[in-house]
mmCIF file of C-alpha atoms in Angstrom:
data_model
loop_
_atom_site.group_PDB
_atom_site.id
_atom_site.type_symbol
_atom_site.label_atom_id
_atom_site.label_comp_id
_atom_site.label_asym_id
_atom_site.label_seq_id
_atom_site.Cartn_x
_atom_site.Cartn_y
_atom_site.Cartn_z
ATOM 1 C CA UNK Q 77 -71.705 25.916 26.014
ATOM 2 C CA UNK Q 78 -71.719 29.490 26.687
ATOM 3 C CA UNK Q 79 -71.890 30.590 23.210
ATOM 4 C CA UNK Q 80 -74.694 28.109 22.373
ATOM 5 C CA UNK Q 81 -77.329 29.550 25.452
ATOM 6 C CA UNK Q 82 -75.063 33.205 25.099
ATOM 7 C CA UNK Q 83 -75.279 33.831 29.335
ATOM 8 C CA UNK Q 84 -72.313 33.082 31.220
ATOM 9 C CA UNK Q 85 -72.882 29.924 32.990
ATOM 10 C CA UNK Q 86 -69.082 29.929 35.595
ATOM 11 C CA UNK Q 87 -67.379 33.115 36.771
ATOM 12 C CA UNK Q 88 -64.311 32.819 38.625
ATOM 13 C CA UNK Q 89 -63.734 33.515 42.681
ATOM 14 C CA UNK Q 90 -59.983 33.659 43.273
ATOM 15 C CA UNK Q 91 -58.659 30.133 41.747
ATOM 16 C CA UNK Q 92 -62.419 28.386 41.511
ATOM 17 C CA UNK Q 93 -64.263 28.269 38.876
ATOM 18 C CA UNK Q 94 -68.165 28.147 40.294
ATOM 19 C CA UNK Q 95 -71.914 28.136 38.274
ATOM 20 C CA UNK Q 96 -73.721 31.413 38.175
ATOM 21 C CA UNK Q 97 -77.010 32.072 38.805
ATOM 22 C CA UNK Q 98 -78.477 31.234 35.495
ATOM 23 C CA UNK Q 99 -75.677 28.681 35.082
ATOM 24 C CA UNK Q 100 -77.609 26.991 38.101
ATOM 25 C CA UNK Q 101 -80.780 27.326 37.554
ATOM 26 C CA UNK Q 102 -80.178 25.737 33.880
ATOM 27 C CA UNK Q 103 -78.212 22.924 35.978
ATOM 28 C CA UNK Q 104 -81.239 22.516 37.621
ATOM 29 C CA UNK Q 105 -83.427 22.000 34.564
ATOM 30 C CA UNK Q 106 -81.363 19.502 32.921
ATOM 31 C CA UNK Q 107 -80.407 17.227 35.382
ATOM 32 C CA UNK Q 108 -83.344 15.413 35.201
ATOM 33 C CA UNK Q 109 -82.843 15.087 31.265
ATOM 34 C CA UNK Q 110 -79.443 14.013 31.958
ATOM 35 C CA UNK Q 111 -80.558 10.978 34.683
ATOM 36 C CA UNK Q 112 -83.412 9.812 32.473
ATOM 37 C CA UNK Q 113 -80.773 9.756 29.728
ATOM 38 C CA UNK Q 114 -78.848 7.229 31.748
ATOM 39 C CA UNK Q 115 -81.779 5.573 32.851
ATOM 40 C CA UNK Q 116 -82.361 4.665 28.985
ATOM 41 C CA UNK Q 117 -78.887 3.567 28.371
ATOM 42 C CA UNK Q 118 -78.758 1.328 31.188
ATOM 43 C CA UNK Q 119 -82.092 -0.278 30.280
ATOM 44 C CA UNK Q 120 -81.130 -0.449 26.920
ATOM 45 C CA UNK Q 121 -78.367 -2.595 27.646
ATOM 46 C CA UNK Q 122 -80.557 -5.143 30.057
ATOM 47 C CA UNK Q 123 -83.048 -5.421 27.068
ATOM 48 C CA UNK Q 124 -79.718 -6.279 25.011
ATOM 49 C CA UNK Q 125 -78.523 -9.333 27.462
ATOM 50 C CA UNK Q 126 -82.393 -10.646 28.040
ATOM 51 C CA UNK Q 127 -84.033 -8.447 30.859
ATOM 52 C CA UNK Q 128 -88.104 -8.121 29.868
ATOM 53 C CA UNK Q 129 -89.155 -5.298 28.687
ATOM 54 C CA UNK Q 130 -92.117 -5.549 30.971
ATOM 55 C CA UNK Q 131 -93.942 -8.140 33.008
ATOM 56 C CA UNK Q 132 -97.430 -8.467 32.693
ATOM 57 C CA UNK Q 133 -98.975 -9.483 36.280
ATOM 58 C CA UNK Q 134 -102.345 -10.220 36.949
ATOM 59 C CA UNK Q 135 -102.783 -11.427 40.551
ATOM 60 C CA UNK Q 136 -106.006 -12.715 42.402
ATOM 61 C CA UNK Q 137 -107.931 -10.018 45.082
ATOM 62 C CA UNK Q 138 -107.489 -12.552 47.780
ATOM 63 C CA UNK Q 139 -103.864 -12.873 47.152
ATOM 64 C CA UNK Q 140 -102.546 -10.981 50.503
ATOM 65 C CA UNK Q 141 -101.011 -7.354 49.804
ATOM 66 C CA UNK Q 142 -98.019 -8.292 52.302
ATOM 67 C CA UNK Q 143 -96.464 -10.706 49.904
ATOM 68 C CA UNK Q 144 -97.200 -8.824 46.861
ATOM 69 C CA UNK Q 145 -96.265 -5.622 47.669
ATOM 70 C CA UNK Q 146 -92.721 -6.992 49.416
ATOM 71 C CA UNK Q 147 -91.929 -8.635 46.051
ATOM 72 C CA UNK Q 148 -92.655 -5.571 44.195
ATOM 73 C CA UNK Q 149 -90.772 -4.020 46.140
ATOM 74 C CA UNK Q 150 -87.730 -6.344 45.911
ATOM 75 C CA UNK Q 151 -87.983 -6.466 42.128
ATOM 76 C CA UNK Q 152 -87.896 -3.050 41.724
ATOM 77 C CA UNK Q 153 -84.311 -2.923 43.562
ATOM 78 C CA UNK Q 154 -83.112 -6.086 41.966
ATOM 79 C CA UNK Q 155 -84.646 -4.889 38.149
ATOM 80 C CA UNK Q 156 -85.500 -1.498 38.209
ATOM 81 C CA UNK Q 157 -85.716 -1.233 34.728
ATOM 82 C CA UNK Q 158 -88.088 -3.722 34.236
ATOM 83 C CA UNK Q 159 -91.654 -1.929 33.883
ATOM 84 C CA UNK Q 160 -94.354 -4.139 36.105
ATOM 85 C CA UNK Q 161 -98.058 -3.846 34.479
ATOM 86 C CA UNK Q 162 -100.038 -5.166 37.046
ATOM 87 C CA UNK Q 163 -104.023 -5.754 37.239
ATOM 88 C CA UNK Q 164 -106.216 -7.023 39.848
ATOM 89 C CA UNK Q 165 -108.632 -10.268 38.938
ATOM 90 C CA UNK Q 166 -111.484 -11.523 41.146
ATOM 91 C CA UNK Q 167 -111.331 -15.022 41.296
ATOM 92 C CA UNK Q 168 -110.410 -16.168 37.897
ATOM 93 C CA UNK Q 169 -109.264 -19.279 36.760
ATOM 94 C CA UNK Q 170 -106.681 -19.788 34.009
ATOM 95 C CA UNK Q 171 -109.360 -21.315 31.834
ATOM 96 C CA UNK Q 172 -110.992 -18.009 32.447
ATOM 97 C CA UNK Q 173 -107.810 -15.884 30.495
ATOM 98 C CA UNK Q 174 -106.017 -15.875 26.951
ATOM 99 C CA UNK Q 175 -102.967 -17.255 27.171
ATOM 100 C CA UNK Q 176 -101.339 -14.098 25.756
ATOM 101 C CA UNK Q 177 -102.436 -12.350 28.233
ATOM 102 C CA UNK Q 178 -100.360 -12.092 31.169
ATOM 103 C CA UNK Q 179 -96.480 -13.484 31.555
ATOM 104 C CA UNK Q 180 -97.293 -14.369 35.514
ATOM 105 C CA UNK Q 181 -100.270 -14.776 37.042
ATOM 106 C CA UNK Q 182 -102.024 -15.877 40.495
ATOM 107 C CA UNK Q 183 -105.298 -17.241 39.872
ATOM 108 C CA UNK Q 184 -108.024 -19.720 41.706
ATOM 109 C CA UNK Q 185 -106.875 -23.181 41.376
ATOM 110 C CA UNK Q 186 -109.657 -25.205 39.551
ATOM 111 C CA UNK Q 187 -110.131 -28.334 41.275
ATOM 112 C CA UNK Q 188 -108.841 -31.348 40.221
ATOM 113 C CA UNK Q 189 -105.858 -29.108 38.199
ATOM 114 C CA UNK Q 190 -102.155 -31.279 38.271
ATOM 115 C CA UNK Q 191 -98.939 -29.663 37.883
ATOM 116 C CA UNK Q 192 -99.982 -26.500 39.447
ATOM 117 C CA UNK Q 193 -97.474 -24.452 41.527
ATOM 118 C CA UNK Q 194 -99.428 -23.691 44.492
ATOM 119 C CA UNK Q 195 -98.484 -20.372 46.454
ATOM 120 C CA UNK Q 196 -101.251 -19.706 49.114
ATOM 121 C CA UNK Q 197 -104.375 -20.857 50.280
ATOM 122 C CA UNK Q 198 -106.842 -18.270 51.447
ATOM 123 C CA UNK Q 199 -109.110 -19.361 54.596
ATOM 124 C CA UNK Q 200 -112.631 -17.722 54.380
ATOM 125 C CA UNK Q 201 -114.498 -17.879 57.601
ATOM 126 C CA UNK Q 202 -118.379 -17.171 57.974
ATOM 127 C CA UNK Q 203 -118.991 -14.067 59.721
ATOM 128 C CA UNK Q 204 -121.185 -10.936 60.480
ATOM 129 C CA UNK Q 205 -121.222 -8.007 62.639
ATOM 130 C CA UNK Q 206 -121.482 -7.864 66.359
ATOM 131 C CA UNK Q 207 -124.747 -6.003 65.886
ATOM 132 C CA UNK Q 208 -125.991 -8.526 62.738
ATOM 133 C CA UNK Q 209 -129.147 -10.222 64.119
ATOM 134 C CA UNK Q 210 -127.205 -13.694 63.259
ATOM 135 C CA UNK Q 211 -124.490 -13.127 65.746
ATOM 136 C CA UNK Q 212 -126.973 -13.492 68.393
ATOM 137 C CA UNK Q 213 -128.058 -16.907 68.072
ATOM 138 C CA UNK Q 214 -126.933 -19.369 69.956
ATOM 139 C CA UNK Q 215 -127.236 -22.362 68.308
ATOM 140 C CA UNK Q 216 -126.158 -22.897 64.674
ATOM 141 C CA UNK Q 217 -128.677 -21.042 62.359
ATOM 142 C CA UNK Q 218 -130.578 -23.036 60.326
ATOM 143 C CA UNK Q 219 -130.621 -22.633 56.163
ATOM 144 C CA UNK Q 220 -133.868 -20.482 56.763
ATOM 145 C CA UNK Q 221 -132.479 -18.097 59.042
ATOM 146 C CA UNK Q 222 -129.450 -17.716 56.985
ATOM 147 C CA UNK Q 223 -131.903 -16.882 53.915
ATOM 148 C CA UNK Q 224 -133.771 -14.069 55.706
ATOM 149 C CA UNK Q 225 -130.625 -11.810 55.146
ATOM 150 C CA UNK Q 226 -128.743 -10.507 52.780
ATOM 151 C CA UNK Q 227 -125.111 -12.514 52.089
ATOM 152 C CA UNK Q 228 -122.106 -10.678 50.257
ATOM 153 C CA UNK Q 229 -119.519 -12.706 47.923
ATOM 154 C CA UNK Q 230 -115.909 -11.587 46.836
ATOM 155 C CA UNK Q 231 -116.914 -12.160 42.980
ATOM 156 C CA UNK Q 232 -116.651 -9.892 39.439
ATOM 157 C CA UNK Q 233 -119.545 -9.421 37.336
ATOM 158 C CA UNK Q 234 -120.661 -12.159 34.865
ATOM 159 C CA UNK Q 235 -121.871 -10.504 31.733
ATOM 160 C CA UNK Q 236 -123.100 -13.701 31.266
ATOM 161 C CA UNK Q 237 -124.139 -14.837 33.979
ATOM 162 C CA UNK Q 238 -126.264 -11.831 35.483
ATOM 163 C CA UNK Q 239 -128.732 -12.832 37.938
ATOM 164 C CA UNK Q 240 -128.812 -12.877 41.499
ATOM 165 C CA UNK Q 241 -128.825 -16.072 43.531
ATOM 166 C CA UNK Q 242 -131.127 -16.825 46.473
ATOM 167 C CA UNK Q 243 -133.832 -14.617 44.933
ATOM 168 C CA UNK Q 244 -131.458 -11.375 45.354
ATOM 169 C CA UNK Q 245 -130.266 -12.083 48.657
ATOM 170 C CA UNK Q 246 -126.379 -12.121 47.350
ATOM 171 C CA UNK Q 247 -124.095 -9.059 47.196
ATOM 172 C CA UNK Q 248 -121.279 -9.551 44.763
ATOM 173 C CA UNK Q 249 -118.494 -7.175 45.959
ATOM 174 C CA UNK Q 250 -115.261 -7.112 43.046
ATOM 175 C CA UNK Q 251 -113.106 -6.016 45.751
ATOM 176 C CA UNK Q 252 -112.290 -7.225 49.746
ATOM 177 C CA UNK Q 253 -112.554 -4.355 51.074
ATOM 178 C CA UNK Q 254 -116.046 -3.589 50.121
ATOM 179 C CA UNK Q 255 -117.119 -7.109 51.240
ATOM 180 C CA UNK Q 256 -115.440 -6.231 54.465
ATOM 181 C CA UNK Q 257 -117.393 -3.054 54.839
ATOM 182 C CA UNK Q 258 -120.250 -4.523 54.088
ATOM 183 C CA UNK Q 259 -120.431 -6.655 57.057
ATOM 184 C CA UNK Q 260 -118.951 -4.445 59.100
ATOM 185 C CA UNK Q 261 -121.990 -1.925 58.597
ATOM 186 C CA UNK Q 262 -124.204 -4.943 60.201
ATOM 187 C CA UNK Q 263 -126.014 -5.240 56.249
ATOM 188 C CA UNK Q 264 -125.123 -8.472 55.520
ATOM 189 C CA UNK Q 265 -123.261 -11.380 56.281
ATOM 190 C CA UNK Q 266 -120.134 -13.744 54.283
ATOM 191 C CA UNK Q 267 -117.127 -15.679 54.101
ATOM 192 C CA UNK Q 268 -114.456 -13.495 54.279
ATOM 193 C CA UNK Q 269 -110.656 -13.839 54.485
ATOM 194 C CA UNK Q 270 -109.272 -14.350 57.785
ATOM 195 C CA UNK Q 271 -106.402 -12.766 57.449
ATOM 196 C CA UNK Q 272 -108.058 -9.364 56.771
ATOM 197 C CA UNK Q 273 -110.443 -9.229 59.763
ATOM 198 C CA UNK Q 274 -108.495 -11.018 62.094
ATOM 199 C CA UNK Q 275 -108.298 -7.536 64.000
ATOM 200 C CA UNK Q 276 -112.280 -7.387 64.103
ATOM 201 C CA UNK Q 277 -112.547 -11.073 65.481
ATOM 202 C CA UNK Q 278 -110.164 -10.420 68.537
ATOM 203 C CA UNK Q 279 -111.880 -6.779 69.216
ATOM 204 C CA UNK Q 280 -115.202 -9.005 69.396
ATOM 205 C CA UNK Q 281 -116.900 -6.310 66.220
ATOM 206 C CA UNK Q 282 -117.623 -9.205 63.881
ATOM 207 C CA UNK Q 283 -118.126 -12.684 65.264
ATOM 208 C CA UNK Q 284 -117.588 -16.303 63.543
ATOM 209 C CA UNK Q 285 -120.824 -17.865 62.584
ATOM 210 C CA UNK Q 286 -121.762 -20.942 64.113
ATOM 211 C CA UNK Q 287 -122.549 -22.972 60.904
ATOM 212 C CA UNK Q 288 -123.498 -26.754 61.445
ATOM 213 C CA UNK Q 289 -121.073 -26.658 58.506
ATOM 214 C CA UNK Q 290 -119.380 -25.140 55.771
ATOM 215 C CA UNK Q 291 -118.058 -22.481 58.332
ATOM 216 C CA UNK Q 292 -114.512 -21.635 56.945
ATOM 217 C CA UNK Q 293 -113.902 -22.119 52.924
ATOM 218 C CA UNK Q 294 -110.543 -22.329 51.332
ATOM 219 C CA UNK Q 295 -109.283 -20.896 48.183
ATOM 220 C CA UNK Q 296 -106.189 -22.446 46.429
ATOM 221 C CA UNK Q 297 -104.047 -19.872 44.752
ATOM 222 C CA UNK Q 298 -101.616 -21.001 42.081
ATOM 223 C CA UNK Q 299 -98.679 -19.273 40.133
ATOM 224 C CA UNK Q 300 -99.406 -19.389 36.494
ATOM 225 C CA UNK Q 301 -96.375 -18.675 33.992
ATOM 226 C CA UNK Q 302 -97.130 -18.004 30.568
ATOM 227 C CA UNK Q 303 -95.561 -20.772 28.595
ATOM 228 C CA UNK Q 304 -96.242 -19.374 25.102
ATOM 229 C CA UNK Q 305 -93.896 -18.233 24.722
ATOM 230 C CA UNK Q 306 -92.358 -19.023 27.683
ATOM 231 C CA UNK Q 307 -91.555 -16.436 30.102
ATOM 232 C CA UNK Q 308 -87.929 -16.977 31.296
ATOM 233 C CA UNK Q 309 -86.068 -13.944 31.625
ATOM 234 C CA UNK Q 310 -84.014 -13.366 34.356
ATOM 235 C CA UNK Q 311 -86.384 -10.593 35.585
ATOM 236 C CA UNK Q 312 -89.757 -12.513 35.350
ATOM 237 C CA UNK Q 313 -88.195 -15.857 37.004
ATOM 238 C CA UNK Q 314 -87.429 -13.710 39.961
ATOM 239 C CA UNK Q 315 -90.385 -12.028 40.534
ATOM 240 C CA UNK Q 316 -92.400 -15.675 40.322
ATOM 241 C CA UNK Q 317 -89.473 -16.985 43.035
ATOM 242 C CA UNK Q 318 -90.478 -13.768 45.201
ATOM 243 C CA UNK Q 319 -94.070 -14.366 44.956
ATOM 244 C CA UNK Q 320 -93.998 -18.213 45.927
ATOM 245 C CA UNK Q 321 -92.092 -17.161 49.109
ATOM 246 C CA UNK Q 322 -94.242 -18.239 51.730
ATOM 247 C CA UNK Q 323 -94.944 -15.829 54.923
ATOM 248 C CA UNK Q 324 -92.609 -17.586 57.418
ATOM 249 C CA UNK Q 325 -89.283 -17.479 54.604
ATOM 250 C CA UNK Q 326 -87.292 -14.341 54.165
ATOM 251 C CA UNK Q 327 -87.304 -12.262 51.452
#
C-alpha cells in the first residue's frame, strides 16, 4: 500500500504500529468507499434470494402521515436495502392508474368495489374558521348561504375535466395542507379530515358546520397490490402488512 500512494501511511511508537497523518486522512476518504462497497454486496445477495429491487408506492393524500411514515420507518430497519419510490396521489382510484404502475398502492375505494383490502377510512367534517361569516349562524345554513362563499376540495387537476363547479365558487387544493390553510385564513369553507384539525376544533379556531346534512363525509382507503406480476417478495409483503396495521395495533 505504501508503495502504490508512495507516503508512509504507519510509523511505529515503541511496539505499536499507528496511522500517520496522511495515513489518516486517506483512512478518512475511503471509508465511505469501503461501507458503500459492503452495502452493494449485501444487497446484492438479497436481490439473489428474492428481496425487490425497489417498491413502487403510491399512497392517497388523506392517508394519515403517522401510519405511513412508522412503516417506512420499520421497513427501512427490517429491508434496508430495498429502495422505496414513493409518490403522493389525490384521490385516485385504481381504475384511475396502469396497472404497471405501482407494486402497492392506497387509493379511494370506488363504491360498490368487492375483494378490496380496506386499511382506513378518512372522516371529513364540514368546517370553517372561527371568523368565517358561516360559523356564526345559528341555525343550519341553507344551500343559498352555503353558495355565497367560496368552498375548497382536497382534489388534483382534471386535464379533462377543467371547469369550476358552482359557477367558480370551488377551490381545488392537491394537497391537505393547503385546504387546511385555506380555511384557516377565514377564505373559504370544506370538508376536511378530522384527524388533521382536531387541534383547531378543541382550541374553538375553526368550528363544525351545522349542516341539515351531509356534515361529515367518509373516504374508504384500500391497499392495492399489483398482481401483474404479482408483487410477493418478502420485502413488499411486509411493507403492505405494516401499512394495514390499524392505529390501536403495534407496530
Amino acid at each position: 500500500m505504501r508503495e502504490a500512494v508512495g507516503i508512509d501511511l504507519l510509523e511505529h511508537r515503541g511496539r505499536r504500529a499507528v496511522l500517520t497523518e496522511a495515513g489518516a486522512a486517506l483512512l478518512a476518504e475511503v471509508t465511505p468507499l469501503i461501507e458503500d462497497l459492503v452495502r452493494v454486496e449485501r444487497r446484492g445477495r438479497g436481490i439473489a434470494r428474492g428481496d425487490a429491487v425497489r417498491i413502487r408506492l403510491l399512497v392517497d393524500t388523506l392517508f394519515p402521515k403517522e401510519r405511513l411514515f412508522a412503516a417506512l420507518g420499520r421497513i427501512a430497519k427490517l429491508y434496508p436495502h430495498a429502495e422505496v419510490h414513493l409518490v403522493e396521489t389525490v384521490r385516485l382510484t385504481v381504475q384511475d392508474l396502469p396497472a404497471e404502475s405501482f407494486d402497492l398502492a392506497i387509493l379511494v375505494i370506488e363504491p360498490g368495489a368487492a375483494d378490496v383490502d380496506r386499511i382506513a377510512d378518512i372522516r371529513l367534517v364540514a368546517v370553517a374558521s372561527a371568523t368565517h361569516p358561516l360559523s356564526a349562524h345559528t341555525r343550519p345554513p341553507t344551500r343559498a348561504a352555503l353558495a355565497k362563499y367560496p368552498f375548497v376540495e382536497i382534489r388534483g387537476y382534471d386535464a379533462a375535466d377543467g371547469k369550476q363547479t358552482r359557477q367558480g365558487r370551488c377551490w381545488r387544493m392537491s394537497t391537505v395542507e393547503s385546504a387546511i390553510d385555506a380555511v384557516r385564513h377565514g377564505l373559504c369553507y370544506g370538508w376536511l379530515p378530522l384527524h388533521l384539525i382536531e387541534a383547531d376544533l378543541q382550541t374553538g379556531s375553526m368550528h363544525p358546520l351545522r349542516l341539515q346534512r351531509g356534515g361529515a363525509r367518509h373516504v374508504p382507503l384500500g391497499l392495492y397490490r399489483n398482481e401483474a406480476p404479482p408483487s410477493d417478495d418478502a420485502a413488499t409483503l411486509a411493507l403492505a402488512r405494516l401499512l394495514a396495521i390499524q392505529p390501536e395495533e403495534s407496530l
